[in-house]
Coordinates of C-alpha atoms in Angstrom, one line a residue:
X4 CA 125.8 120.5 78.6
X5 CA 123.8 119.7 81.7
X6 CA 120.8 118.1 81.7
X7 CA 118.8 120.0 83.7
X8 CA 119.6 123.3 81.5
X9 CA 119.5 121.2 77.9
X10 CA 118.1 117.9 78.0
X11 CA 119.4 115.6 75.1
X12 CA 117.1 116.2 72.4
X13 CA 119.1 113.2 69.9
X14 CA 120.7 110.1 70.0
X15 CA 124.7 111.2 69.5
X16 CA 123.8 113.9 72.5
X17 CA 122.8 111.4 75.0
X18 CA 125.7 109.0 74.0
X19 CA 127.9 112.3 74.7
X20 CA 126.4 113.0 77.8
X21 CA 126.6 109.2 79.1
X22 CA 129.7 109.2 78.0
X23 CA 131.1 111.9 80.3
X24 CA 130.2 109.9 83.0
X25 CA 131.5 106.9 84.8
X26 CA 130.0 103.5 84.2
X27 CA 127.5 102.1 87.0
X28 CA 129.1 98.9 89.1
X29 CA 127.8 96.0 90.0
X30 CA 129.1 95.2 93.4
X31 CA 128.3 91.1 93.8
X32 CA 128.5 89.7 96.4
X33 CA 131.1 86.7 97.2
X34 CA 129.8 83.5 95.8
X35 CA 127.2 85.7 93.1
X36 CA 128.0 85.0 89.8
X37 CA 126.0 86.5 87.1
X38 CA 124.9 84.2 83.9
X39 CA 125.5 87.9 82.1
X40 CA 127.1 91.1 82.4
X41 CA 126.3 94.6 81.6
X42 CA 126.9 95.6 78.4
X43 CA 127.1 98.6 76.4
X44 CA 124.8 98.3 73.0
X45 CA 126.1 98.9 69.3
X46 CA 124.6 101.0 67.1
X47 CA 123.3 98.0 65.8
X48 CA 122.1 97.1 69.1
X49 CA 120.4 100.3 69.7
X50 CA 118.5 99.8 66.5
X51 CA 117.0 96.8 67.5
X52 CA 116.2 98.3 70.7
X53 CA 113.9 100.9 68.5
X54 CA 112.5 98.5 66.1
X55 CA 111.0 96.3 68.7
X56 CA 110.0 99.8 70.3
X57 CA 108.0 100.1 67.3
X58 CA 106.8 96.4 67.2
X59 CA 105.1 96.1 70.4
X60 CA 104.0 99.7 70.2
X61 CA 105.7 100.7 73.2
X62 CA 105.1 104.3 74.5
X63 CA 104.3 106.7 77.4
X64 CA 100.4 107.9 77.8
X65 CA 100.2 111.2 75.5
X66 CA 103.8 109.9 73.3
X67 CA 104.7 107.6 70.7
X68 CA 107.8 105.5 70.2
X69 CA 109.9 108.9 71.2
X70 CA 112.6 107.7 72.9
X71 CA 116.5 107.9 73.5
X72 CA 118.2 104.8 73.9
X73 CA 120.5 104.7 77.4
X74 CA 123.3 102.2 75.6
X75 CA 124.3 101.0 79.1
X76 CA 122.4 97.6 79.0
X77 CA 121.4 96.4 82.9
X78 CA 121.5 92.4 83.5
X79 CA 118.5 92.1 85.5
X80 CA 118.7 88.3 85.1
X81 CA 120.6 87.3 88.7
X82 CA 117.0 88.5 90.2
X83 CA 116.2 85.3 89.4
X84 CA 113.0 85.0 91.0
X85 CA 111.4 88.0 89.8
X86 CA 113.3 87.9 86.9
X87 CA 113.8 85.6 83.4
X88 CA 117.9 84.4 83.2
X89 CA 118.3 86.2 80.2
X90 CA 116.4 89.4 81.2
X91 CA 118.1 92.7 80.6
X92 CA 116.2 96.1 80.9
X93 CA 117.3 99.0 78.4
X94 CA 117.4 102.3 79.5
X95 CA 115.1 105.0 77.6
X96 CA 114.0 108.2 77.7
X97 CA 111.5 110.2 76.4
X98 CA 111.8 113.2 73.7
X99 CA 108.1 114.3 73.4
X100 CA 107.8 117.9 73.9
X101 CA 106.9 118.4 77.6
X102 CA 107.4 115.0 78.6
X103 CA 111.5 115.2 78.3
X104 CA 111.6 114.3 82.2
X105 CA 109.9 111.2 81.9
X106 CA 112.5 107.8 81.9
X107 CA 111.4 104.3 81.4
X108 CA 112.6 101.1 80.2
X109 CA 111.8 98.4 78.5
X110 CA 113.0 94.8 79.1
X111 CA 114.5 92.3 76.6
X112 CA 116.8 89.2 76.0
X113 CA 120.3 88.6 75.9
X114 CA 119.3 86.6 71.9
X115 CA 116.9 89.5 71.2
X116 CA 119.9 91.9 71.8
X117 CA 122.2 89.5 70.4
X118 CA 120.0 89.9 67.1
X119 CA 119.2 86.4 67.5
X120 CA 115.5 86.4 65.3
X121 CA 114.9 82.9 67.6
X122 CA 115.6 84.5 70.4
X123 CA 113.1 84.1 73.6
X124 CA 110.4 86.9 73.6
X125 CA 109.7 88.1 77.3
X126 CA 106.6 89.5 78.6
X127 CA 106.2 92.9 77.5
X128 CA 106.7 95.2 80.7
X129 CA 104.1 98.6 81.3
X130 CA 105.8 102.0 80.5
X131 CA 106.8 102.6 84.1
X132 CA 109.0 105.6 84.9
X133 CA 112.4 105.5 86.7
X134 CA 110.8 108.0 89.1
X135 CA 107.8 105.2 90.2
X136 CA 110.0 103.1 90.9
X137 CA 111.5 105.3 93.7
X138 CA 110.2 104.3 97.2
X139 CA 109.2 107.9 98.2
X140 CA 107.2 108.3 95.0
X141 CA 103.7 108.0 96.6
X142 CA 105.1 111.0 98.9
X143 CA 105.9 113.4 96.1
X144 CA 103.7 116.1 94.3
X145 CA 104.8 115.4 91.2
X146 CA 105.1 112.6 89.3
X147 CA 108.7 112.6 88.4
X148 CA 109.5 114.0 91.7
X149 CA 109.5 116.7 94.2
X150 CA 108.6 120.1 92.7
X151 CA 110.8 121.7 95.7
X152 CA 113.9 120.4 97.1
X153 CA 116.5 120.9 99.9
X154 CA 116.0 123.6 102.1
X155 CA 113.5 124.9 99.6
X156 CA 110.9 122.0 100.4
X157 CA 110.2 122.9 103.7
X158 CA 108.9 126.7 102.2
X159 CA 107.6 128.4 105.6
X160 CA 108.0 125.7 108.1
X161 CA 111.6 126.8 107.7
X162 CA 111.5 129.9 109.2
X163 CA 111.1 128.7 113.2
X164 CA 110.8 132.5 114.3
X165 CA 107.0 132.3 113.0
X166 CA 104.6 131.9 115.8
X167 CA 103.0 128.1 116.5
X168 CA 105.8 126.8 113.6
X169 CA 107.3 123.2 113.8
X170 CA 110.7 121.9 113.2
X171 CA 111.1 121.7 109.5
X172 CA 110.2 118.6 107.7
X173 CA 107.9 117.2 110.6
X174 CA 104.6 116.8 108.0
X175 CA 107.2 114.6 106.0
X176 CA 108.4 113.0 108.7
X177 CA 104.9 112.0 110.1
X178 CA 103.8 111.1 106.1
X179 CA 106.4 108.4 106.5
X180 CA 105.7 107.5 109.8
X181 CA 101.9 106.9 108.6
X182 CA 102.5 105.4 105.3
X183 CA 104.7 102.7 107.1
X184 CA 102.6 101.6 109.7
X185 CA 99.8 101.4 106.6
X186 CA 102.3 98.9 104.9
X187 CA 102.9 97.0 107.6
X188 CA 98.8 96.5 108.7
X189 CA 98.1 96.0 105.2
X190 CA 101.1 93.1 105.7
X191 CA 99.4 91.6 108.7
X192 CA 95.9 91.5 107.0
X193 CA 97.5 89.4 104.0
X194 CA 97.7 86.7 106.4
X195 CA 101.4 86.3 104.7
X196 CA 103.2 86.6 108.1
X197 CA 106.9 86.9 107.6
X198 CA 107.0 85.6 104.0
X199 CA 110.2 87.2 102.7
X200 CA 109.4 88.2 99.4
X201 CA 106.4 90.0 101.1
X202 CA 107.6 90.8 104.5
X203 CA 110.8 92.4 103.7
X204 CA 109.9 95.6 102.0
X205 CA 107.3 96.9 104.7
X206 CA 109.6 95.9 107.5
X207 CA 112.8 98.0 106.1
X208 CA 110.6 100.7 105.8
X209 CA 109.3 100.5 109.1
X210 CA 112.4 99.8 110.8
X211 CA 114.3 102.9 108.9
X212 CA 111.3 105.3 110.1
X213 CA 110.9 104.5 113.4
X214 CA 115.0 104.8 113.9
X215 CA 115.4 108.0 111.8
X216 CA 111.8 109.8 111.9
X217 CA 110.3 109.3 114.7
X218 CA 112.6 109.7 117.2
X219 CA 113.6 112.9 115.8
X220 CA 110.3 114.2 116.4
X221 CA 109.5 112.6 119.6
X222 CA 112.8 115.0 120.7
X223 CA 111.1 118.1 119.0
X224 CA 108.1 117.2 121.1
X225 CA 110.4 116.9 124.3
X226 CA 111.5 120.8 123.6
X227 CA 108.3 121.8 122.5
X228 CA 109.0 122.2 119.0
X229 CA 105.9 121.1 117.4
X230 CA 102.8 123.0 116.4
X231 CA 99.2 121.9 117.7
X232 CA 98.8 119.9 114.3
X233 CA 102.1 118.1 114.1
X234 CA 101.2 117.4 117.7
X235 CA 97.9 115.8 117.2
X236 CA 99.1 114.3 114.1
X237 CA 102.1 112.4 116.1
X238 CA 99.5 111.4 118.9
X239 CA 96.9 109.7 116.2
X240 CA 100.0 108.1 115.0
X241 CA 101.0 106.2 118.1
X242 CA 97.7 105.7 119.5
X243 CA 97.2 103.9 115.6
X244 CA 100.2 101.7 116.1
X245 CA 99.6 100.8 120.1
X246 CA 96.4 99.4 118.3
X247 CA 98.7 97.2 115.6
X248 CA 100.9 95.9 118.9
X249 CA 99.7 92.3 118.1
X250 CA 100.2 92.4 114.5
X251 CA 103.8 94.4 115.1
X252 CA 105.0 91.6 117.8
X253 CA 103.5 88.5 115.5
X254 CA 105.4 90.8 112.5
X255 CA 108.4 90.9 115.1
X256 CA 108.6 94.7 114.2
X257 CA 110.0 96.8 116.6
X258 CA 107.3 98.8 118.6
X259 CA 107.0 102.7 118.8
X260 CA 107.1 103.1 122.6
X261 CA 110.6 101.1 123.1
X262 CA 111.8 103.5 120.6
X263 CA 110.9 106.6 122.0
X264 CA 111.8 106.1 125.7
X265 CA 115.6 104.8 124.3
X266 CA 115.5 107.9 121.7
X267 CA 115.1 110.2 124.5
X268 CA 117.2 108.5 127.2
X269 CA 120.1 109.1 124.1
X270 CA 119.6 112.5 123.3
X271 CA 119.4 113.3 127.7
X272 CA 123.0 111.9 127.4
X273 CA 124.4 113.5 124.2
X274 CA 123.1 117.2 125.2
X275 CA 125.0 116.5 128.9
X276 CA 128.0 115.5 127.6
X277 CA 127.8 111.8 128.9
X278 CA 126.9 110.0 125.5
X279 CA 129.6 107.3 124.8
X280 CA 130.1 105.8 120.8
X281 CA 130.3 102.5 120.0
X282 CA 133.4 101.5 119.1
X283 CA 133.5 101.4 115.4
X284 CA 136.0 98.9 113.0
X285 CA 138.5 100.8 111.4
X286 CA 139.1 99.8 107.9
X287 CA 136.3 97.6 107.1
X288 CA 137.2 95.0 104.4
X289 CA 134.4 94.6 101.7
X290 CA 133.4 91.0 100.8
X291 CA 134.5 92.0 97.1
X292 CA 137.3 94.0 95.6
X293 CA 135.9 96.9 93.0
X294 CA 138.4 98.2 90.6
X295 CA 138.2 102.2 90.7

């Protein structure tokens, strides 16, 4: 059984269907030691899982308590400042007809799991699916994901013999590009500066789009590979963030003109044959050893 063909319509059927797969690992890091570990729920456990379902009425918009239990339990607890010590967060996923694609969680207590009836209560957590939580979700056109994938997503734009076509995947590329220079403004207007728990998230995303995305289509530009909209789109784009210089330098974010002049000076040398690599380390040793 697959689960995109047949999804698991009972509780033995997903336990089957977990089961045939390897157990998630949590790689710590040297000097992390977990008050917890995953664990993998009882039947007993399970029920408790569905009984508190049931007594904090928790359920997806349009569904009641229809859920499958996922018996691999997640320690969420070594997140300690987002996160309760003895926080875990219980797998589930939905069995309302139409809605079988929708996966959520719920969180809960080591005592509560423990069937401790004094156990601490946390804060009730909104029905938020897996697929929110994803950091491209805004991007998608559906909720629970893409409704094309692969080659498939780019539909036309991948066929370059059509007159005035760009590269394939430029309008994602330049929804990134846009949505991460958004993040980043909307940073700077907090007034948060470079507070980490703040700072962090928009300057990853930044950083990974302006040294994956946009020097891939400032080198379709170079060789004319971009239509009149991806074009104008691109040029809005960088006159939008040459207007954010002072918030990017006080961010200490790298700035979109200083990545396209090095892009390009790269790509002059790799299509001559005079690009050079870095001299990589064979072997890297990993700061903990994970048991295959």
């Amino acid at each position: 059984m697959t689960l995109k063909k047949t999804r698991p319509r009972t509780q033995a059927e997903l336990d089957a269907y977990m089961a045939a797969r390897p157990r998630p690992v949590r790689n710590t890091y040297e000097g992390m030691y977990p008050l917890h570990q995953d664990i993998e729920l009882t039947d007993e456990q399970v029920q408790i899982v569905q009984d508190y379902l049931k007594e904090v009425n928790f359920h997806l918009p349009g569904a009641a308590h229809e859920f499958l239990v996922v018996r691999w339990a997640r320690y969420t607890g070594f997140q300690f400042m987002q996160e309760d010590l003895e926080a875990y967060a219980i797998g589930l996923r939905c069995t309302h007809p139409g809605m079988e694609d929708q996966h959520t969680f719920i969180r809960m207590s080591w005592g509560q799991l423990m069937g401790d009836p004094d156990a601490v209560r946390l804060p009730v957590n909104n029905p938020v699916l897996a697929s929110d939580m994803m950091t491209l979700a805004r991007y998608r056109d559906t909720r629970t994901g893409p409704s094309r994938t692969g080659v498939n997503a780019y539909g036309a734009a991948s066929d370059n013999t059509t007159p005035n076509t760009s590269a394939p995947g430029t309008d994602f590329d330049l929804k990134l590009l846009n949505g991460a220079l958004d993040d980043v403004l909307a940073q700077h207007l907090s007034g948060q500066g470079r507070e980490i728990n703040s700072w962090w998230n928009p300057a990853l995303h930044w950083g990974v789009a302006l040294a994956g995305r946009y020097p891939r289509l400032k080198y379709f530009e170079s060789k004319g590979r971009l239509n009149d909209h991806a074009l104008a789109t691109l040029h809005a784009f960088e006159a939008r963030a040459a207007q954010a210089e002072t918030a990017l330098n006080e961010l200490g974010l790298a700035l979109p003109a200083h990545v396209a002049e090095h892009a390009l000076k790269q790509a002059q040398k790799a299509e001559t044959g005079h690009f050079s690599r870095r001299h990589r380390i064979r072997n890297p040793q990993p700061l903990t050893d994970t048991k295959k």
